[in-house]
CSV table of C-alpha atoms and ligand atoms in Angstrom, one decimal:
chain,number,residue,atom,x,y,z
A,12,MET,CA,-32.1,-38.5,-89.8
A,13,GLN,CA,-34.8,-38.2,-92.4
A,14,THR,CA,-36.4,-41.3,-94.0
A,15,ALA,CA,-39.4,-41.7,-96.2
A,16,ILE,CA,-41.8,-44.3,-97.5
A,17,ARG,CA,-43.9,-44.1,-100.6
A,18,GLY,CA,-47.2,-45.8,-101.6
A,19,ALA,CA,-50.9,-45.6,-101.3
A,20,MET,CA,-52.0,-44.2,-98.0
A,21,LEU,CA,-55.2,-44.2,-95.9
A,22,THR,CA,-55.9,-42.2,-92.7
A,23,PHE,CA,-58.8,-40.3,-91.1
A,24,LYS,CA,-59.0,-36.8,-89.9
A,25,ASP,CA,-62.4,-37.1,-88.2
A,26,ASP,CA,-65.0,-39.5,-86.9
A,27,PRO,CA,-67.3,-41.0,-89.6
A,28,PHE,CA,-69.7,-42.3,-86.9
A,29,GLN,CA,-70.4,-38.6,-86.3
A,30,ARG,CA,-70.0,-36.9,-89.7
A,31,ASP,CA,-70.0,-37.7,-93.4
A,32,MET,CA,-67.4,-40.2,-94.4
A,33,ARG,CA,-66.2,-37.8,-97.2
A,34,ASP,CA,-65.2,-35.3,-94.5
A,35,CYS,CA,-63.2,-37.9,-92.5
A,36,MET,CA,-61.4,-40.3,-94.9
A,37,VAL,CA,-58.1,-39.2,-96.4
A,38,TYR,CA,-56.8,-41.4,-99.2
A,39,GLU,CA,-53.8,-40.7,-101.4
A,40,ALA,CA,-53.0,-43.1,-104.2
A,41,ASP,CA,-49.3,-42.2,-104.4
A,42,ALA,CA,-48.1,-40.6,-101.1
A,43,ILE,CA,-44.8,-39.9,-99.5
A,44,ILE,CA,-44.6,-40.0,-95.7
A,45,VAL,CA,-41.4,-38.4,-94.3
A,46,MET,CA,-40.2,-39.4,-90.9
A,47,GLU,CA,-37.7,-37.6,-88.6
A,48,ASP,CA,-36.8,-38.1,-84.9
A,49,GLY,CA,-39.6,-40.6,-84.5
A,50,LEU,CA,-42.3,-38.3,-85.9
A,51,ILE,CA,-44.0,-37.8,-89.2
A,52,SER,CA,-42.6,-34.5,-90.5
A,53,ALA,CA,-44.4,-34.3,-93.9
A,54,VAL,CA,-47.1,-36.2,-95.8
A,55,GLY,CA,-48.6,-35.6,-99.2
A,56,PRO,CA,-48.8,-36.6,-102.8
A,57,ALA,CA,-45.4,-37.9,-104.0
A,58,LYS,CA,-45.4,-35.4,-106.9
A,59,ASP,CA,-45.5,-32.5,-104.4
A,60,LEU,CA,-43.0,-33.9,-101.9
A,61,ILE,CA,-40.4,-35.6,-104.0
A,62,GLY,CA,-38.5,-32.4,-104.7
A,63,THR,CA,-38.5,-31.2,-101.1
A,64,LEU,CA,-36.6,-34.1,-99.6
A,65,SER,CA,-32.9,-33.8,-98.6
A,66,SER,CA,-30.6,-35.4,-101.1
A,67,ASP,CA,-29.5,-38.2,-98.8
A,68,THR,CA,-33.1,-39.2,-97.8
A,69,GLN,CA,-33.8,-42.9,-98.4
A,70,ILE,CA,-37.2,-43.6,-99.9
A,71,ARG,CA,-38.7,-47.1,-99.6
A,72,ASN,CA,-41.4,-47.8,-102.2
A,73,TYR,CA,-44.4,-50.1,-101.5
A,74,LYS,CA,-46.3,-51.0,-104.6
A,75,ASN,CA,-49.7,-52.7,-104.6
A,76,SER,CA,-49.9,-51.9,-100.9
A,77,LEU,CA,-51.6,-49.6,-98.5
A,78,ILE,CA,-49.9,-47.6,-95.8
A,79,VAL,CA,-52.1,-47.2,-92.7
A,80,PRO,CA,-51.5,-46.0,-89.1
A,81,GLY,CA,-50.0,-48.7,-87.0
A,82,PHE,CA,-52.8,-50.9,-85.6
A,83,ILE,CA,-53.7,-50.3,-81.9
A,84,ASP,CA,-54.9,-53.1,-79.6
A,85,SER,CA,-56.8,-51.5,-76.8
A,86,HIS,CA,-57.2,-54.6,-74.6
A,87,VAL,CA,-54.9,-57.6,-74.5
A,88,HIS,CA,-53.4,-60.0,-72.0
A,89,TYR,CA,-49.7,-60.8,-72.8
A,90,PRO,CA,-49.5,-63.6,-70.2
A,91,GLN,CA,-52.2,-65.5,-72.0
A,92,THR,CA,-50.1,-65.9,-75.2
A,93,GLN,CA,-49.4,-69.5,-74.1
A,94,ILE,CA,-53.1,-70.4,-73.8
A,95,ILE,CA,-54.6,-69.0,-77.0
A,96,GLY,CA,-57.1,-71.5,-78.4
A,97,ALA,CA,-57.9,-73.3,-75.1
A,98,TYR,CA,-60.9,-75.6,-75.7
A,99,GLY,CA,-64.4,-75.8,-74.4
A,100,GLU,CA,-65.2,-73.3,-71.6
A,101,GLN,CA,-67.1,-70.1,-71.2
A,102,LEU,CA,-65.6,-67.1,-69.2
A,103,LEU,CA,-65.6,-68.2,-65.6
A,104,ASP,CA,-64.5,-71.8,-66.1
A,105,TRP,CA,-62.0,-70.6,-68.7
A,106,LEU,CA,-60.5,-68.3,-66.2
A,107,ASN,CA,-60.2,-71.0,-63.5
A,108,ASN,CA,-59.1,-73.8,-65.7
A,109,TYR,CA,-56.6,-72.1,-68.0
A,110,THR,CA,-55.9,-68.4,-67.3
A,111,PHE,CA,-55.2,-68.5,-63.5
A,112,ILE,CA,-52.9,-71.5,-64.0
A,113,ALA,CA,-50.9,-69.8,-66.8
A,114,GLU,CA,-50.6,-66.5,-64.9
A,115,GLN,CA,-49.0,-68.1,-61.9
A,116,GLN,CA,-45.9,-68.8,-64.0
A,117,PHE,CA,-45.3,-65.0,-64.2
A,118,SER,CA,-43.8,-64.9,-60.7
A,119,GLU,CA,-40.6,-65.9,-62.6
A,120,LYS,CA,-39.3,-62.8,-64.3
A,121,GLU,CA,-37.4,-64.9,-66.9
A,122,HIS,CA,-40.6,-66.6,-68.0
A,123,ALA,CA,-42.3,-63.2,-68.2
A,124,THR,CA,-39.5,-61.7,-70.3
A,125,ALA,CA,-39.6,-64.6,-72.7
A,126,VAL,CA,-43.3,-64.5,-73.2
A,127,ALA,CA,-43.3,-60.7,-73.6
A,128,GLU,CA,-40.7,-61.1,-76.4
A,129,VAL,CA,-42.9,-63.6,-78.2
A,130,PHE,CA,-46.0,-61.5,-77.7
A,131,LEU,CA,-44.5,-58.2,-78.9
A,132,ARG,CA,-42.8,-59.7,-81.9
A,133,GLU,CA,-46.1,-61.3,-82.9
A,134,GLN,CA,-47.8,-57.9,-82.6
A,135,LEU,CA,-45.2,-56.3,-84.9
A,136,ARG,CA,-45.7,-59.1,-87.4
A,137,ASN,CA,-49.3,-58.1,-87.4
A,138,GLY,CA,-48.7,-54.4,-87.8
A,139,VAL,CA,-49.7,-53.7,-84.2
A,140,THR,CA,-47.5,-50.8,-82.9
A,141,SER,CA,-49.3,-49.9,-79.7
A,142,SER,CA,-51.3,-51.8,-77.1
A,143,THR,CA,-53.0,-51.5,-73.7
A,144,VAL,CA,-52.0,-54.6,-71.8
A,145,TYR,CA,-52.8,-56.6,-68.7
A,146,CYS,CA,-49.8,-58.1,-67.0
A,147,THR,CA,-50.3,-60.3,-63.9
A,148,VAL,CA,-50.5,-59.6,-60.2
A,149,TYR,CA,-46.6,-59.9,-60.0
A,150,PRO,CA,-44.8,-56.6,-60.4
A,151,GLN,CA,-41.9,-58.3,-62.1
A,152,SER,CA,-44.3,-59.3,-64.9
A,153,VAL,CA,-44.9,-55.6,-65.5
A,154,ASP,CA,-41.2,-54.7,-65.4
A,155,ALA,CA,-40.5,-57.5,-67.9
A,156,PHE,CA,-43.2,-56.3,-70.3
A,157,PHE,CA,-42.1,-52.6,-70.3
A,158,GLU,CA,-38.4,-53.6,-70.6
A,159,VAL,CA,-39.1,-55.6,-73.8
A,160,ALA,CA,-41.4,-53.0,-75.3
A,161,SER,CA,-38.8,-50.3,-74.6
A,162,LYS,CA,-36.3,-52.3,-76.7
A,163,TYR,CA,-38.6,-51.8,-79.7
A,164,ASN,CA,-39.6,-48.2,-78.6
A,165,MET,CA,-43.3,-49.1,-78.9
A,166,ARG,CA,-45.9,-46.9,-77.4
A,167,VAL,CA,-47.4,-49.2,-74.7
A,168,GLN,CA,-49.8,-48.9,-71.8
A,169,ALA,CA,-49.7,-51.7,-69.2
A,170,GLY,CA,-50.4,-52.4,-65.6
A,171,LYS,CA,-50.3,-54.9,-62.7
A,172,ILE,CA,-53.5,-56.8,-62.3
A,173,CYS,CA,-55.0,-56.2,-58.8
A,174,MET,CA,-57.2,-58.9,-57.2
A,175,ASP,CA,-57.7,-59.8,-53.6
A,176,ARG,CA,-60.5,-62.5,-53.8
A,177,ASN,CA,-62.0,-65.3,-56.0
A,178,ALA,CA,-58.7,-66.4,-57.5
A,179,PRO,CA,-56.0,-68.9,-56.4
A,180,GLY,CA,-54.0,-67.7,-53.4
A,181,ALA,CA,-50.8,-67.3,-55.3
A,182,LEU,CA,-52.5,-64.7,-57.6
A,183,LEU,CA,-54.0,-62.5,-54.8
A,184,ASP,CA,-52.6,-59.3,-53.4
A,185,THR,CA,-54.2,-57.2,-50.7
A,186,PRO,CA,-55.8,-53.7,-50.8
A,187,GLN,CA,-52.5,-52.2,-49.5
A,188,ARG,CA,-50.3,-54.2,-51.8
A,189,ALA,CA,-52.4,-53.3,-54.8
A,190,TYR,CA,-51.9,-49.6,-54.0
A,191,ASP,CA,-48.2,-49.8,-53.1
A,192,GLU,CA,-47.1,-52.1,-56.0
A,193,SER,CA,-49.2,-50.2,-58.6
A,194,ALA,CA,-47.9,-46.8,-57.3
A,195,ALA,CA,-44.3,-48.0,-57.4
A,196,LEU,CA,-44.7,-49.3,-60.9
A,197,ALA,CA,-46.3,-46.1,-62.1
A,198,LYS,CA,-43.5,-44.1,-60.6
A,199,LYS,CA,-41.0,-46.2,-62.5
A,200,TRP,CA,-42.8,-46.5,-65.9
A,201,HIS,CA,-45.5,-43.8,-66.3
A,202,GLY,CA,-44.2,-41.4,-68.9
A,203,ASN,CA,-40.8,-43.1,-69.1
A,204,GLY,CA,-40.1,-43.1,-72.8
A,205,ARG,CA,-43.2,-44.2,-74.7
A,206,ASN,CA,-44.6,-46.2,-71.7
A,207,GLU,CA,-47.7,-45.4,-69.7
A,208,TYR,CA,-48.9,-47.1,-66.5
A,209,VAL,CA,-52.5,-48.4,-66.4
A,210,ILE,CA,-54.4,-48.9,-63.1
A,211,THR,CA,-55.7,-52.5,-63.6
A,212,PRO,CA,-58.3,-54.1,-61.3
A,213,ARG,CA,-59.0,-57.4,-63.1
A,214,PHE,CA,-62.9,-57.1,-62.7
A,215,ALA,CA,-65.4,-56.5,-60.0
A,216,PRO,CA,-65.6,-60.2,-58.8
A,217,THR,CA,-61.9,-60.3,-57.9
A,218,SER,CA,-61.7,-57.1,-55.9
A,219,THR,CA,-63.2,-56.5,-52.5
A,220,PRO,CA,-64.8,-53.1,-51.7
A,221,GLU,CA,-61.6,-52.5,-49.6
A,222,GLN,CA,-59.4,-53.0,-52.6
A,223,PHE,CA,-61.6,-50.7,-54.7
A,224,GLU,CA,-61.3,-48.0,-52.0
A,225,MET,CA,-57.5,-48.2,-52.4
A,226,LEU,CA,-57.7,-48.1,-56.2
A,227,SER,CA,-60.1,-45.2,-56.0
A,228,GLN,CA,-57.4,-43.3,-54.0
A,229,LEU,CA,-54.7,-44.4,-56.5
A,230,ALA,CA,-56.9,-43.1,-59.4
A,231,SER,CA,-57.1,-39.7,-57.8
A,232,ASP,CA,-53.4,-39.7,-57.0
A,233,LEU,CA,-52.6,-40.6,-60.7
A,234,PRO,CA,-55.1,-38.4,-62.7
A,235,SER,CA,-53.2,-38.8,-66.0
A,236,ALA,CA,-53.1,-42.6,-65.8
A,237,LEU,CA,-55.3,-44.9,-67.9
A,238,ILE,CA,-57.6,-47.3,-66.0
A,239,GLN,CA,-58.6,-50.7,-67.4
A,240,SER,CA,-60.9,-53.5,-66.4
A,241,HIS,CA,-63.6,-55.8,-67.7
A,242,VAL,CA,-67.4,-55.2,-67.7
A,243,SER,CA,-70.5,-57.1,-68.6
A,244,GLU,CA,-68.9,-59.8,-70.8
A,245,ASN,CA,-70.8,-62.9,-69.8
A,246,ILE,CA,-74.3,-63.2,-68.3
A,247,ASN,CA,-73.2,-65.5,-65.4
A,248,GLU,CA,-70.5,-62.9,-64.6
A,249,VAL,CA,-73.1,-60.1,-64.6
A,250,ALA,CA,-75.3,-62.1,-62.2
A,251,TRP,CA,-72.2,-62.8,-59.9
A,252,VAL,CA,-71.4,-59.1,-59.7
A,253,LYS,CA,-75.0,-58.4,-58.7
A,254,SER,CA,-74.7,-60.9,-55.8
A,255,LEU,CA,-71.3,-59.5,-54.7
A,256,TYR,CA,-72.3,-55.8,-54.9
A,257,PRO,CA,-76.1,-55.9,-54.1
A,258,GLU,CA,-76.0,-52.2,-53.1
A,259,CYS,CA,-75.0,-51.2,-56.7
A,260,SER,CA,-77.7,-50.7,-59.3
A,261,SER,CA,-75.6,-52.2,-62.1
A,262,TYR,CA,-72.2,-53.7,-62.9
A,263,THR,CA,-71.0,-50.4,-64.3
A,264,SER,CA,-72.1,-48.5,-61.2
A,265,VAL,CA,-69.6,-50.6,-59.1
A,266,TYR,CA,-66.8,-49.0,-61.0
A,267,HIS,CA,-68.5,-45.6,-60.9
A,268,LYS,CA,-68.9,-45.8,-57.1
A,269,TYR,CA,-65.2,-46.0,-56.8
A,270,GLY,CA,-64.3,-43.2,-59.2
A,271,LEU,CA,-63.0,-45.6,-61.8
A,272,LEU,CA,-65.0,-44.3,-64.8
A,273,ARG,CA,-63.4,-41.2,-66.4
A,274,ASP,CA,-61.7,-40.1,-69.6
A,275,ARG,CA,-58.9,-42.6,-70.3
A,276,ALA,CA,-60.7,-45.4,-68.5
A,277,ILE,CA,-61.4,-48.4,-70.8
A,278,TYR,CA,-63.5,-51.5,-70.1
A,279,GLY,CA,-63.4,-54.7,-72.1
A,280,HIS,CA,-66.5,-56.1,-73.7
A,281,GLY,CA,-69.6,-54.2,-72.4
A,282,ILE,CA,-71.8,-56.7,-74.3
A,283,HIS,CA,-74.8,-56.8,-71.9
A,284,LEU,CA,-74.8,-53.1,-70.7
A,285,SER,CA,-78.2,-51.4,-70.2
A,286,ASP,CA,-79.0,-48.0,-71.7
A,287,GLU,CA,-78.4,-46.5,-68.2
A,288,GLU,CA,-75.0,-48.0,-68.1
A,289,LEU,CA,-74.1,-46.8,-71.6
A,290,ASP,CA,-75.2,-43.3,-70.4
A,291,LEU,CA,-72.8,-43.6,-67.5
A,292,PHE,CA,-70.0,-44.4,-69.9
A,293,SER,CA,-70.9,-41.5,-72.1
A,294,ALA,CA,-71.3,-39.0,-69.2
A,295,THR,CA,-68.0,-39.9,-67.6
A,296,GLY,CA,-66.0,-40.2,-70.8
A,297,ALA,CA,-65.1,-43.9,-70.2
A,298,ALA,CA,-64.6,-46.1,-73.2
A,299,ILE,CA,-65.4,-49.7,-74.2
A,300,ALA,CA,-62.9,-52.1,-75.8
A,301,HIS,CA,-64.7,-54.2,-78.4
A,302,CYS,CA,-63.2,-57.7,-78.5
A,303,PRO,CA,-65.1,-59.7,-81.1
A,304,THR,CA,-62.8,-62.7,-81.6
A,305,SER,CA,-62.8,-63.2,-77.9
A,306,ASN,CA,-66.6,-62.7,-77.6
A,307,PHE,CA,-67.3,-65.3,-80.2
A,308,PHE,CA,-64.7,-67.7,-78.9
A,309,LEU,CA,-66.0,-67.7,-75.3
A,310,GLY,CA,-69.6,-67.6,-76.5
A,311,SER,CA,-70.0,-64.3,-74.6
A,312,GLY,CA,-72.2,-62.6,-77.2
A,313,TYR,CA,-71.9,-59.7,-79.7
A,314,PHE,CA,-71.3,-56.1,-78.7
A,315,ASN,CA,-73.4,-53.5,-80.6
A,316,MET,CA,-70.7,-51.1,-81.6
A,317,LYS,CA,-72.9,-49.0,-83.9
A,318,ASN,CA,-75.4,-48.4,-81.1
A,319,ALA,CA,-72.6,-47.3,-78.7
A,320,ARG,CA,-71.0,-45.0,-81.2
A,321,THR,CA,-74.2,-43.3,-82.6
A,322,ARG,CA,-76.7,-43.3,-79.8
A,323,LYS,CA,-77.8,-39.9,-78.4
A,324,ASN,CA,-75.1,-40.1,-75.7
A,325,PRO,CA,-72.3,-41.7,-77.7
A,326,VAL,CA,-69.6,-43.9,-76.2
A,327,ARG,CA,-66.1,-44.2,-77.5
A,328,VAL,CA,-65.0,-47.6,-78.6
A,329,GLY,CA,-61.5,-49.1,-79.1
A,330,MET,CA,-60.8,-52.3,-81.1
A,331,ALA,CA,-59.1,-55.1,-79.2
A,332,THR,CA,-58.0,-58.7,-79.5
A,333,ASP,CA,-58.4,-59.7,-75.8
A,334,LEU,CA,-55.9,-62.5,-76.3
A,335,GLY,CA,-55.7,-65.3,-75.1
A,336,ALA,CA,-59.6,-65.5,-75.2
A,337,GLY,CA,-59.2,-63.7,-78.5
A,338,THR,CA,-58.0,-65.9,-81.3
A,339,SER,CA,-55.9,-63.7,-83.5
A,340,PHE,CA,-53.2,-61.0,-83.0
A,341,SER,CA,-54.5,-59.5,-86.3
A,342,ILE,CA,-56.6,-56.4,-86.2
A,343,LEU,CA,-57.7,-57.2,-89.8
A,344,GLN,CA,-59.1,-60.4,-88.4
A,345,THR,CA,-60.6,-58.5,-85.5
A,346,LEU,CA,-62.4,-56.3,-88.0
A,347,ASN,CA,-63.6,-59.4,-89.8
A,348,GLU,CA,-65.3,-60.6,-86.6
A,349,ALA,CA,-66.5,-57.1,-85.7
A,350,TYR,CA,-68.3,-57.1,-89.1
A,351,LYS,CA,-70.1,-60.4,-88.1
A,352,ALA,CA,-71.0,-59.0,-84.6
A,353,ALA,CA,-72.4,-56.0,-86.4
A,354,GLN,CA,-74.5,-58.2,-88.7
A,355,LEU,CA,-75.9,-60.1,-85.8
A,356,ASN,CA,-77.0,-56.7,-84.3
A,357,GLY,CA,-78.7,-55.9,-87.6
A,358,ASN,CA,-76.1,-53.3,-88.8
A,359,ALA,CA,-73.5,-53.8,-91.5
A,360,LEU,CA,-70.1,-52.3,-90.6
A,361,SER,CA,-68.6,-50.5,-93.6
A,362,SER,CA,-64.9,-50.9,-94.4
A,363,GLY,CA,-64.4,-47.2,-93.9
A,364,HIS,CA,-66.0,-47.2,-90.5
A,365,ALA,CA,-64.0,-50.3,-89.6
A,366,PHE,CA,-60.6,-48.9,-90.6
A,367,TYR,CA,-61.4,-45.7,-88.8
A,368,GLN,CA,-62.2,-47.7,-85.6
A,369,ALA,CA,-58.9,-49.6,-86.0
A,370,SER,CA,-56.9,-46.4,-86.1
A,371,ARG,CA,-58.0,-43.0,-85.0
A,372,GLY,CA,-61.1,-44.4,-83.2
A,373,THR,CA,-59.1,-46.6,-80.9
A,374,ALA,CA,-56.5,-43.9,-80.3
A,375,SER,CA,-59.4,-41.6,-79.3
A,376,ALA,CA,-60.9,-44.2,-76.9
A,377,LEU,CA,-57.4,-44.4,-75.2
A,378,GLY,CA,-57.0,-40.6,-75.1
A,379,LEU,CA,-54.0,-40.9,-77.5
A,380,ALA,CA,-55.6,-39.4,-80.6
A,381,ASP,CA,-53.1,-36.5,-80.5
A,382,LYS,CA,-50.1,-38.9,-80.7
A,383,ILE,CA,-51.0,-42.0,-82.7
A,384,GLY,CA,-53.6,-43.4,-85.0
A,385,THR,CA,-53.4,-40.7,-87.7
A,386,ILE,CA,-50.9,-40.1,-90.5
A,387,ALA,CA,-50.2,-36.4,-90.4
A,388,PRO,CA,-47.3,-34.1,-89.6
A,389,GLY,CA,-46.5,-34.1,-85.9
A,390,PHE,CA,-47.9,-37.6,-85.2
A,391,GLU,CA,-45.7,-40.4,-84.0
A,392,ALA,CA,-44.4,-42.4,-87.0
A,393,ASP,CA,-46.0,-45.7,-86.2
A,394,LEU,CA,-47.1,-47.3,-89.5
A,395,ALA,CA,-48.2,-50.6,-91.0
A,396,VAL,CA,-47.9,-51.5,-94.7
A,397,ILE,CA,-50.6,-53.8,-96.0
A,398,ASP,CA,-49.8,-55.9,-99.1
A,399,LEU,CA,-53.1,-55.8,-101.0
A,400,HIS,CA,-52.4,-59.2,-102.7
A,401,SER,CA,-51.1,-61.3,-99.9
A,402,THR,CA,-52.6,-64.7,-100.7
A,403,PRO,CA,-53.7,-66.4,-103.9
A,404,ILE,CA,-57.4,-65.9,-103.1
A,405,ILE,CA,-57.0,-62.2,-102.2
A,406,ASP,CA,-55.0,-61.7,-105.3
A,407,TYR,CA,-57.8,-63.3,-107.4
A,408,ARG,CA,-60.6,-61.5,-105.6
A,409,MET,CA,-58.9,-58.1,-106.1
A,410,ARG,CA,-59.2,-58.6,-109.9
A,411,TYR,CA,-63.0,-58.1,-109.4
A,412,CYS,CA,-62.6,-55.1,-107.1
A,413,GLU,CA,-64.0,-51.8,-108.2
A,414,SER,CA,-63.5,-49.3,-105.5
A,415,LEU,CA,-61.3,-48.4,-102.5
A,416,GLU,CA,-64.1,-49.3,-100.1
A,417,GLU,CA,-64.3,-52.8,-101.7
A,418,SER,CA,-60.6,-53.2,-101.5
A,419,LEU,CA,-60.6,-52.4,-97.8
A,420,PHE,CA,-63.5,-54.7,-97.2
A,421,ILE,CA,-61.6,-57.6,-99.0
A,422,GLN,CA,-58.6,-56.9,-96.8
A,423,MET,CA,-60.6,-56.9,-93.5
A,424,THR,CA,-62.5,-60.0,-94.5
A,425,LEU,CA,-59.7,-62.2,-96.0
A,426,ALA,CA,-56.3,-60.8,-94.9
A,427,ASP,CA,-54.3,-61.5,-91.7
A,428,ASP,CA,-50.7,-61.4,-90.6
A,429,ARG,CA,-49.6,-62.6,-94.1
A,430,ALA,CA,-50.7,-59.2,-95.4
A,431,ILE,CA,-48.4,-57.1,-93.3
A,432,ALA,CA,-45.4,-56.3,-95.5
A,433,ALA,CA,-43.7,-53.9,-93.0
A,434,THR,CA,-44.1,-52.3,-89.7
A,435,TYR,CA,-42.6,-49.0,-88.5
A,436,VAL,CA,-42.3,-47.9,-84.9
A,437,ALA,CA,-41.3,-44.3,-84.2
A,438,GLY,CA,-39.9,-44.0,-87.7
A,439,ARG,CA,-37.8,-47.1,-87.5
A,440,GLN,CA,-38.6,-50.3,-89.5
A,441,VAL,CA,-39.1,-53.0,-86.9
A,442,TYR,CA,-40.6,-55.7,-89.2
A,443,ASP,CA,-39.9,-56.6,-92.8
A,444,ARG,CA,-41.9,-59.6,-94.1
A,445,PRO,CA,-39.5,-62.2,-95.4
B,589,LIG,N1,-62.6,-61.1,-67.1
B,589,LIG,C1,-61.7,-61.1,-66.1
B,589,LIG,N2,-60.5,-61.5,-66.5
B,589,LIG,C2,-60.6,-61.8,-67.8
B,589,LIG,C3,-59.6,-62.3,-68.7
B,589,LIG,O1,-58.5,-62.5,-68.4
B,589,LIG,N3,-60.1,-62.4,-70.0
B,589,LIG,C4,-61.4,-62.2,-70.3
B,589,LIG,N4,-61.8,-62.3,-71.6
B,589,LIG,N5,-62.3,-61.7,-69.5
B,589,LIG,C5,-61.9,-61.6,-68.2
B,590,LIG,ZN1,-59.6,-59.2,-71.1
């Protein structure tokens, strides 16, 4: 069945960190987007397309709005939904005092299913249509997540956390269990519908070299799977990794040693990486997930995205919330904090660059740029509709707005979940703001 939506539309066809913005940004003030069988079948100015639609095609009109590719969260922990906004600690204490306690509850599949439901509905309310997700060590927490995501037909990537040291006993597996349970979950879920399995060692401090050996084997047995972990988030964490892996020249080289840096490998944070480590990311094709709300909340620091994206050996970057250390499901709010991180690094992040990063840029970091993150024929019909006047102060501020760039900047600075008027997943409307 054919359906269509009509309104202003913004998408990108190329990377403005590498070429002129004018060759990348595509804006259409009055567009029609036609959807069929989960895909976008046609896009263009309404005046050109209106006569081509079949007579029974329903068109939904969005006035004073902007249709964008569904937002993509490239690094997020669904089991931490229940501990968002936990007071007072930096990374390592925050993990011990909040995270590891909450995650133990996910041995109960019913609990996992209930939390996955809250988490995914909240994402849809925020226009997030795709995410790359950490579950817990328990395989049933992974099944629960994929089962709920499949109900909404969302494109999701997720995996079982592997860890065999430096966490409570109930959360530890072993090198063999990490391999066996991950492989069994991948067999069940990888490429099943819109689901993909992600090989997920939590971070270097919680895996022994023996576990990394097994995950290295798993990575070569599953060449098409994503890999995710954390790197260089907090300076005490970096020092700890140095003491645990004294033979490795850097934190990044621990992952490199075990074959875990490659295309479609994505590492959260990367705040304190050296030039040599960024070169290693660039050479292997691995990406960094930029998690600014989390980085400010935990006092971790501020990642220099512009340097990563524009250095001589550039690194791909995905935008991410990193909930529950992150403080918002909203990618608009994530861009707001990314702007502040950029300012602290001495670079202003333009709204065009920010919206690119939130869509095609993140899809590219995940190796999904041929499927999502762009509004064009053949792409999957995952879309978010932003109401450009969602609060009294945004409505007032927009009266003084003189350009598209300024309008986008107002949205990324002031807007949040209240701005999402509708969310479409694979062509089906899954959220309609009351
Ligand atoms: N490093 C290892 N595990 C985690 C986690 O759950 N959240 C964050 N922010 N960093 C981590
Ligand atoms: Zn994380």
